[in-house]
Short mmCIF file of C-alpha atoms and ligand atoms in Angstrom, two decimals:
data_model
loop_
_atom_site.label_atom_id
_atom_site.label_comp_id
_atom_site.label_asym_id
_atom_site.label_seq_id
_atom_site.Cartn_x
_atom_site.Cartn_y
_atom_site.Cartn_z
CA ALA A 31 114.66 142.60 264.87
CA GLY A 32 113.53 140.56 261.86
CA GLU A 33 117.03 139.18 261.35
CA GLU A 34 117.29 138.32 265.05
CA ILE A 35 114.03 136.36 264.86
CA ASP A 36 115.25 134.56 261.75
CA GLU A 37 118.49 133.56 263.43
CA THR A 38 116.83 132.41 266.69
CA THR A 39 114.23 130.51 264.68
CA SER A 40 116.76 128.77 262.44
CA ARG A 41 118.85 127.77 265.45
CA ALA A 42 115.84 126.30 267.26
CA GLN A 43 114.76 124.40 264.15
CA ALA A 44 118.25 123.01 263.61
CA GLU A 45 118.42 121.88 267.24
CA MET A 46 115.05 120.18 266.92
CA SER A 47 116.14 118.37 263.72
CA GLU A 48 119.09 117.00 265.66
CA ILE A 49 116.98 115.91 268.66
CA MET A 50 114.28 114.46 266.44
CA VAL A 51 116.30 111.62 264.95
CA SER A 52 116.69 110.00 268.36
CA LEU A 53 112.96 110.15 269.20
CA PRO A 54 110.64 107.13 268.78
CA ARG A 55 109.05 107.29 265.32
CA CYS A 56 105.73 106.15 263.88
CA SER A 57 106.36 105.49 260.19
CA VAL A 58 102.66 105.42 259.35
CA TYR A 59 101.97 109.06 260.21
CA PHE A 60 105.55 110.48 260.15
CA THR A 61 105.25 111.41 263.80
CA ARG A 62 107.78 111.37 266.64
CA GLN A 63 107.02 110.94 270.30
CA TYR A 64 108.04 114.15 272.02
CA ARG A 65 107.28 114.80 275.69
CA GLY A 66 104.46 112.27 275.66
CA PHE A 67 102.79 113.32 272.40
CA TRP A 68 103.05 112.00 268.82
CA ILE A 69 103.76 115.04 266.68
CA ARG A 70 104.33 115.19 262.91
CA GLU A 71 108.00 115.66 262.10
CA PHE A 72 107.54 118.88 260.12
CA VAL A 73 105.36 120.24 262.94
CA LEU A 74 108.10 119.62 265.53
CA GLU A 75 110.41 121.98 263.70
CA GLY A 76 107.70 124.63 263.42
CA MET A 77 106.92 124.17 267.09
CA ALA A 78 110.56 124.73 268.01
CA ALA A 79 110.59 127.90 265.94
CA ALA A 80 107.44 129.20 267.63
CA GLN A 81 108.73 128.30 271.09
CA ALA A 82 111.93 130.22 270.38
CA SER A 83 110.63 133.41 268.89
CA PHE A 84 106.85 133.81 268.79
CA GLU A 85 105.71 136.73 270.95
CA PRO A 86 102.01 136.63 271.90
CA ARG A 87 99.88 139.73 272.41
CA PRO A 88 97.08 140.05 275.00
CA THR A 89 94.56 140.41 272.15
CA ASP A 90 95.58 137.09 270.47
CA VAL A 91 93.00 134.34 270.22
CA PHE A 92 94.28 130.81 269.69
CA LEU A 93 91.99 128.08 268.38
CA ALA A 94 93.35 124.80 269.67
CA SER A 95 92.29 121.25 268.90
CA CYS A 96 93.40 117.72 268.27
CA PRO A 97 93.10 116.98 264.53
CA LYS A 98 89.63 115.96 263.31
CA SER A 99 87.77 117.48 266.25
CA GLY A 100 86.03 120.36 264.52
CA THR A 101 89.00 122.67 263.85
CA THR A 102 87.75 123.78 260.43
CA TRP A 103 84.33 124.65 261.83
CA LEU A 104 85.75 126.51 264.83
CA LYS A 105 88.08 128.47 262.54
CA ALA A 106 85.13 129.53 260.40
CA LEU A 107 82.92 130.49 263.36
CA ALA A 108 85.64 132.42 265.19
CA PHE A 109 86.77 134.20 262.02
CA ALA A 110 83.22 135.20 261.06
CA THR A 111 82.46 136.34 264.63
CA LEU A 112 85.63 138.33 265.22
CA ASN A 113 85.54 140.06 261.82
CA ARG A 114 81.80 140.74 261.56
CA ALA A 115 82.26 144.51 261.62
CA THR A 116 84.42 144.32 258.49
CA HIS A 117 82.68 141.39 256.81
CA SER A 118 78.96 141.05 257.41
CA PRO A 119 78.04 137.35 257.47
CA SER A 120 75.31 138.03 254.89
CA ASP A 121 77.87 139.61 252.52
CA SER A 122 78.05 137.72 249.22
CA ASP A 123 81.74 138.62 249.16
CA HIS A 124 82.48 137.24 252.64
CA PRO A 125 85.98 135.65 252.70
CA LEU A 126 84.50 132.35 253.91
CA ARG A 127 82.45 132.09 250.72
CA HIS A 128 85.64 132.17 248.65
CA HIS A 129 88.34 130.74 250.91
CA ASN A 130 88.69 127.59 252.96
CA PRO A 131 88.65 128.35 256.72
CA HIS A 132 92.23 127.03 256.98
CA ASP A 133 93.35 129.77 254.63
CA CYS A 134 91.54 132.40 256.76
CA VAL A 135 93.06 131.22 260.06
CA ARG A 136 96.50 129.60 259.85
CA PHE A 137 98.32 127.26 262.22
CA LEU A 138 101.08 128.78 264.34
CA GLU A 139 103.36 125.76 263.96
CA THR A 140 103.23 125.49 260.17
CA ARG A 141 103.65 129.14 259.27
CA PRO A 142 106.95 131.07 259.32
CA VAL A 143 107.09 132.92 262.66
CA PRO A 144 107.89 136.35 261.13
CA GLU A 145 104.73 136.08 259.00
CA THR A 146 102.59 135.36 262.07
CA MET A 147 104.32 138.13 264.00
CA ALA A 148 103.48 140.64 261.29
CA LEU A 149 99.71 140.05 261.44
CA PRO A 150 97.67 143.00 262.73
CA SER A 151 95.87 142.78 266.10
CA PRO A 152 93.65 141.13 267.09
CA ARG A 153 95.30 138.02 265.70
CA LEU A 154 93.30 134.84 265.25
CA LEU A 155 95.63 131.84 265.16
CA ALA A 156 95.27 128.09 265.40
CA THR A 157 97.27 125.22 266.81
CA HIS A 158 97.19 121.44 267.04
CA LEU A 159 99.99 121.51 269.63
CA PRO A 160 99.24 120.09 273.08
CA CYS A 161 98.93 122.73 275.78
CA SER A 162 102.22 121.63 277.34
CA LEU A 163 104.09 122.20 274.08
CA LEU A 164 102.71 125.66 273.36
CA PRO A 165 105.13 128.47 274.14
CA SER A 166 104.10 129.09 277.78
CA ARG A 167 103.84 132.80 277.02
CA ILE A 168 100.66 132.06 275.03
CA THR A 169 98.55 130.68 277.85
CA GLU A 170 99.82 133.45 280.13
CA CYS A 171 99.13 136.25 277.69
CA GLY A 172 96.50 135.51 275.03
CA ARG A 173 93.23 133.56 275.06
CA VAL A 174 92.70 129.99 273.91
CA VAL A 175 89.52 128.34 272.60
CA TYR A 176 89.74 124.56 272.60
CA VAL A 177 87.39 122.21 270.79
CA CYS A 178 87.33 118.51 271.62
CA ARG A 179 85.45 115.62 270.05
CA GLU A 180 84.38 112.21 271.23
CA PRO A 181 87.51 110.08 270.59
CA LYS A 182 85.81 107.23 268.65
CA ASP A 183 84.38 109.68 266.12
CA ALA A 184 87.70 111.54 266.00
CA MET A 185 89.47 108.22 265.33
CA VAL A 186 87.23 107.34 262.37
CA SER A 187 87.54 110.84 260.95
CA PHE A 188 91.34 110.73 261.35
CA TRP A 189 91.69 107.35 259.62
CA ILE A 190 89.69 108.47 256.59
CA TYR A 191 91.43 111.85 256.42
CA SER A 192 94.96 110.52 256.78
CA ASN A 193 94.44 107.98 254.04
CA LYS A 194 93.18 110.77 251.80
CA ILE A 195 96.15 113.03 252.44
CA ALA A 196 98.74 110.25 252.33
CA ALA A 197 99.27 110.75 248.60
CA VAL A 198 99.86 114.47 249.08
CA LEU A 199 102.32 113.91 251.93
CA ARG A 200 104.16 111.38 249.80
CA ARG A 201 104.57 113.90 247.02
CA GLN A 202 105.35 116.93 249.20
CA LEU A 203 107.70 115.37 251.70
CA GLY A 204 109.11 112.67 249.47
CA LEU A 205 108.02 110.04 251.99
CA GLU A 206 106.42 106.68 251.58
CA ALA A 207 103.12 106.63 253.43
CA PRO A 208 101.76 103.13 253.86
CA LEU A 209 97.98 103.23 254.16
CA PRO A 210 96.85 101.54 257.39
CA THR A 211 93.75 99.36 257.44
CA PHE A 212 91.04 100.44 259.86
CA GLY A 213 92.16 97.76 262.32
CA GLU A 214 95.78 98.93 262.19
CA ALA A 215 94.81 102.57 262.59
CA PHE A 216 92.61 101.64 265.54
CA GLU A 217 95.48 99.83 267.28
CA LEU A 218 97.75 102.84 266.74
CA PHE A 219 95.07 105.24 268.01
CA CYS A 220 94.58 103.19 271.18
CA LYS A 221 98.34 103.45 271.80
CA GLY A 222 98.05 107.21 271.42
CA GLN A 223 99.63 107.16 267.97
CA SER A 224 97.56 109.63 266.00
CA SER A 225 98.62 113.10 264.97
CA SER A 226 99.06 115.07 268.26
CA GLY A 227 97.90 111.98 270.19
CA PRO A 228 97.07 110.54 272.61
CA ASN A 229 93.89 112.31 271.58
CA TRP A 230 92.35 112.20 275.09
CA CYS A 231 95.54 113.46 276.78
CA HIS A 232 95.50 116.42 274.40
CA ALA A 233 91.94 117.24 275.51
CA LEU A 234 92.77 116.60 279.16
CA GLU A 235 95.63 119.12 279.22
CA TYR A 236 93.45 121.91 277.81
CA TRP A 237 90.56 120.86 280.06
CA GLU A 238 92.77 121.25 283.11
CA GLU A 239 94.09 124.58 281.87
CA SER A 240 90.49 125.77 281.30
CA ARG A 241 89.66 124.92 284.89
CA ARG A 242 92.77 126.67 286.18
CA ARG A 243 92.18 129.78 284.05
CA PRO A 244 88.53 129.92 282.93
CA GLY A 245 88.90 133.47 281.62
CA LYS A 246 91.86 132.44 279.46
CA VAL A 247 90.81 129.04 278.10
CA LEU A 248 87.34 128.28 276.76
CA PHE A 249 86.67 124.54 276.43
CA LEU A 250 84.10 123.55 273.79
CA LYS A 251 82.75 120.18 272.68
CA TYR A 252 81.99 119.41 269.03
CA GLU A 253 78.83 117.50 269.94
CA GLU A 254 77.49 120.37 272.07
CA MET A 255 78.24 122.82 269.28
CA LEU A 256 76.18 120.71 266.88
CA GLN A 257 73.33 120.61 269.38
CA ASP A 258 73.33 124.33 270.16
CA PRO A 259 75.40 126.28 267.63
CA ILE A 260 73.75 129.62 268.49
CA GLY A 261 74.46 129.35 272.23
CA ASN A 262 78.04 128.27 271.59
CA VAL A 263 78.72 131.11 269.15
CA LYS A 264 77.38 133.61 271.66
CA ASN A 265 79.73 132.18 274.30
CA LEU A 266 82.59 132.25 271.86
CA ALA A 267 81.97 135.90 271.01
CA ALA A 268 81.79 136.93 274.66
CA PHE A 269 84.98 135.01 275.42
CA MET A 270 86.84 136.59 272.50
CA GLY A 271 85.89 140.03 273.85
CA CYS A 272 83.34 140.86 271.12
CA PRO A 273 79.91 139.91 272.59
CA PHE A 274 76.85 140.28 270.38
CA SER A 275 74.74 143.32 271.21
CA CYS A 276 70.98 142.97 271.69
CA ALA A 277 70.51 144.77 268.38
CA GLU A 278 72.75 142.26 266.62
CA GLU A 279 70.91 139.36 268.17
CA GLU A 280 67.56 140.82 267.17
CA ALA A 281 68.83 141.39 263.63
CA GLY A 282 69.75 137.70 263.41
CA VAL A 283 73.52 138.17 263.10
CA VAL A 284 74.32 135.11 265.24
CA ARG A 285 72.04 132.94 263.11
CA GLU A 286 73.64 134.30 259.94
CA ILE A 287 77.12 133.38 261.22
CA VAL A 288 75.96 129.87 262.13
CA GLN A 289 74.44 129.47 258.66
CA LEU A 290 77.50 130.84 256.86
CA CYS A 291 79.69 128.31 258.71
CA SER A 292 77.29 125.38 258.59
CA PHE A 293 78.57 122.05 257.33
CA GLU A 294 76.22 122.13 254.32
CA LYS A 295 77.15 125.69 253.31
CA LEU A 296 80.89 125.17 253.62
CA LYS A 297 80.94 121.70 252.06
CA ASN A 298 78.91 122.82 249.06
CA SER A 299 80.71 126.06 248.29
CA GLU A 300 82.70 126.07 245.06
CA VAL A 301 86.03 126.73 246.82
CA ASN A 302 85.58 123.77 249.16
CA LYS A 303 84.23 121.41 246.51
CA ASN A 304 86.91 122.03 243.90
CA GLY A 305 89.59 124.29 245.39
CA ASN A 306 92.96 123.43 246.88
CA SER A 307 94.07 124.58 250.31
CA ALA A 308 97.06 126.92 250.32
CA MET A 309 97.96 125.43 253.69
CA MET A 310 98.80 121.84 252.76
CA GLY A 311 98.16 121.73 249.04
CA VAL A 312 95.41 119.17 249.63
CA LYS A 313 91.95 119.42 248.12
CA ASN A 314 89.65 121.44 250.36
CA ASP A 315 86.99 118.76 250.25
CA VAL A 316 89.07 116.55 252.60
CA TYR A 317 87.97 118.79 255.48
CA PHE A 318 84.26 118.08 254.96
CA ARG A 319 82.98 114.53 255.17
CA LYS A 320 79.84 113.78 257.25
CA GLY A 321 79.96 116.20 260.15
CA ALA A 322 77.87 113.85 262.30
CA VAL A 323 77.91 112.34 265.77
CA GLY A 324 78.25 108.57 266.23
CA ASP A 325 79.64 107.59 262.81
CA TRP A 326 82.05 105.28 264.68
CA LYS A 327 79.19 102.75 264.83
CA ASN A 328 79.66 102.17 261.10
CA TYR A 329 83.34 101.26 261.55
CA MET A 330 84.02 99.81 265.02
CA THR A 331 82.80 96.57 266.53
CA PRO A 332 81.19 96.94 269.99
CA GLU A 333 84.35 95.29 271.41
CA MET A 334 86.62 97.86 269.82
CA ALA A 335 84.40 100.69 271.06
CA ALA A 336 84.36 99.30 274.61
CA ARG A 337 88.15 98.94 274.55
CA LEU A 338 88.77 102.53 273.46
CA ASP A 339 86.12 103.85 275.86
CA LYS A 340 87.90 102.08 278.72
CA ILE A 341 91.33 103.50 277.81
CA VAL A 342 89.88 107.01 277.64
CA GLU A 343 87.83 106.61 280.81
CA GLU A 344 90.85 105.44 282.79
CA ALA A 345 93.00 108.29 281.54
CA LEU A 346 90.38 110.91 282.39
CA GLN A 347 89.35 109.46 285.72
CA GLY A 348 88.83 112.11 288.37
CA SER A 349 89.37 115.00 285.97
CA GLY A 350 85.70 115.86 285.50
CA LEU A 351 86.12 115.62 281.71
CA THR A 352 83.77 113.19 279.99
CA PHE A 353 82.81 112.64 276.36
P1 A3P B 491 83.89 113.77 259.89
O1 A3P B 491 85.11 113.19 259.23
O2 A3P B 491 83.41 112.92 261.01
O3 A3P B 491 82.81 114.12 258.94
P2 A3P B 491 88.89 119.04 261.64
O4 A3P B 491 88.28 120.28 261.10
O5 A3P B 491 89.41 119.18 263.03
O6 A3P B 491 89.87 118.47 260.68
O7 A3P B 491 87.69 118.01 261.79
C1 A3P B 491 87.07 117.48 260.65
C2 A3P B 491 85.70 116.98 261.03
O8 A3P B 491 84.82 118.10 261.20
C3 A3P B 491 85.12 116.14 259.90
O9 A3P B 491 84.31 115.17 260.56
C4 A3P B 491 84.32 117.16 259.14
O10 A3P B 491 83.32 116.62 258.32
C5 A3P B 491 83.74 117.99 260.28
N1 A3P B 491 83.34 119.34 259.86
C6 A3P B 491 83.95 120.17 258.98
N2 A3P B 491 83.29 121.32 258.86
C7 A3P B 491 82.22 121.24 259.68
C8 A3P B 491 81.13 122.14 259.97
N3 A3P B 491 81.03 123.31 259.39
N4 A3P B 491 80.21 121.73 260.87
C9 A3P B 491 80.30 120.53 261.47
N5 A3P B 491 81.29 119.63 261.22
C10 A3P B 491 82.24 119.99 260.34
#
């Protein structure tokens, strides 16, 4: 069966490599426009592999997001919640004290499919793929938790992050990555050209899926999580099928998980201050910057903000989704 998967996967990846060269390309972020979304080239191949041979299980939980929307935080919270019987959040040896959340929960599209397939149940996986590009079996079978973030803040976070990782991408992929100015990155973002963009269309697809199948897709907002982390973690646990018992709540387990995964705790841990992520080979500190709401005000003019707001508002009109 392993060989069969390998063969199917290789064929799908080869087909995607062939298709890819004819797709519109953004040379700033090494993305291609595929079925309406701008996806990194190396991700497209991984996506094709997953579409061809990944088999979901009913116990799978997928953490989905557009980049820079709180993925790292959601990975930490979901990992700590789902594995609390094995790793108490107060444990000094807890994996999140010694590993970056991205090394505890890996992305489906950037990991070899056989490796993901071999994980024991319940599997906790992540994806930046838009809902429409996920293997359809996933939304039919497993559960998806989506986190979205106000697009102006996501844009600022993305610009700073992509400039930081440009050097690594250059080295790893042998590509030249020109560093865009803020103004250039803003123009690209407004045209939907960010990683997995348009950012708001990404959120809209999962939003609609969450309304179609509320038991299968939980839709979270970064800003609401910051406002009420305890309430959101309780919801997350119930959705993942491992609700907190009254005894756990009384013992403060939810609070301990929130503290373990807090921005300050994660940012200041040794592994995240000085370690390197196994996932991309980048320094772990790139995933922790300010963790605040409204930082866009320090980067965008009111005109820029109004322009992006209008684009987003028009795209989401009538959907019920607002930021
Ligand atoms: P800023 O760049 O605005 O600070 P992602 O994890 O999807 O890449 O998103 C990164 C954003 O989430 C960054 O935002 C980062 O600082 C913030 N972040 C990371 N860990 C966090 C945490 N534990 N709590 C809140 N925000 C966090």
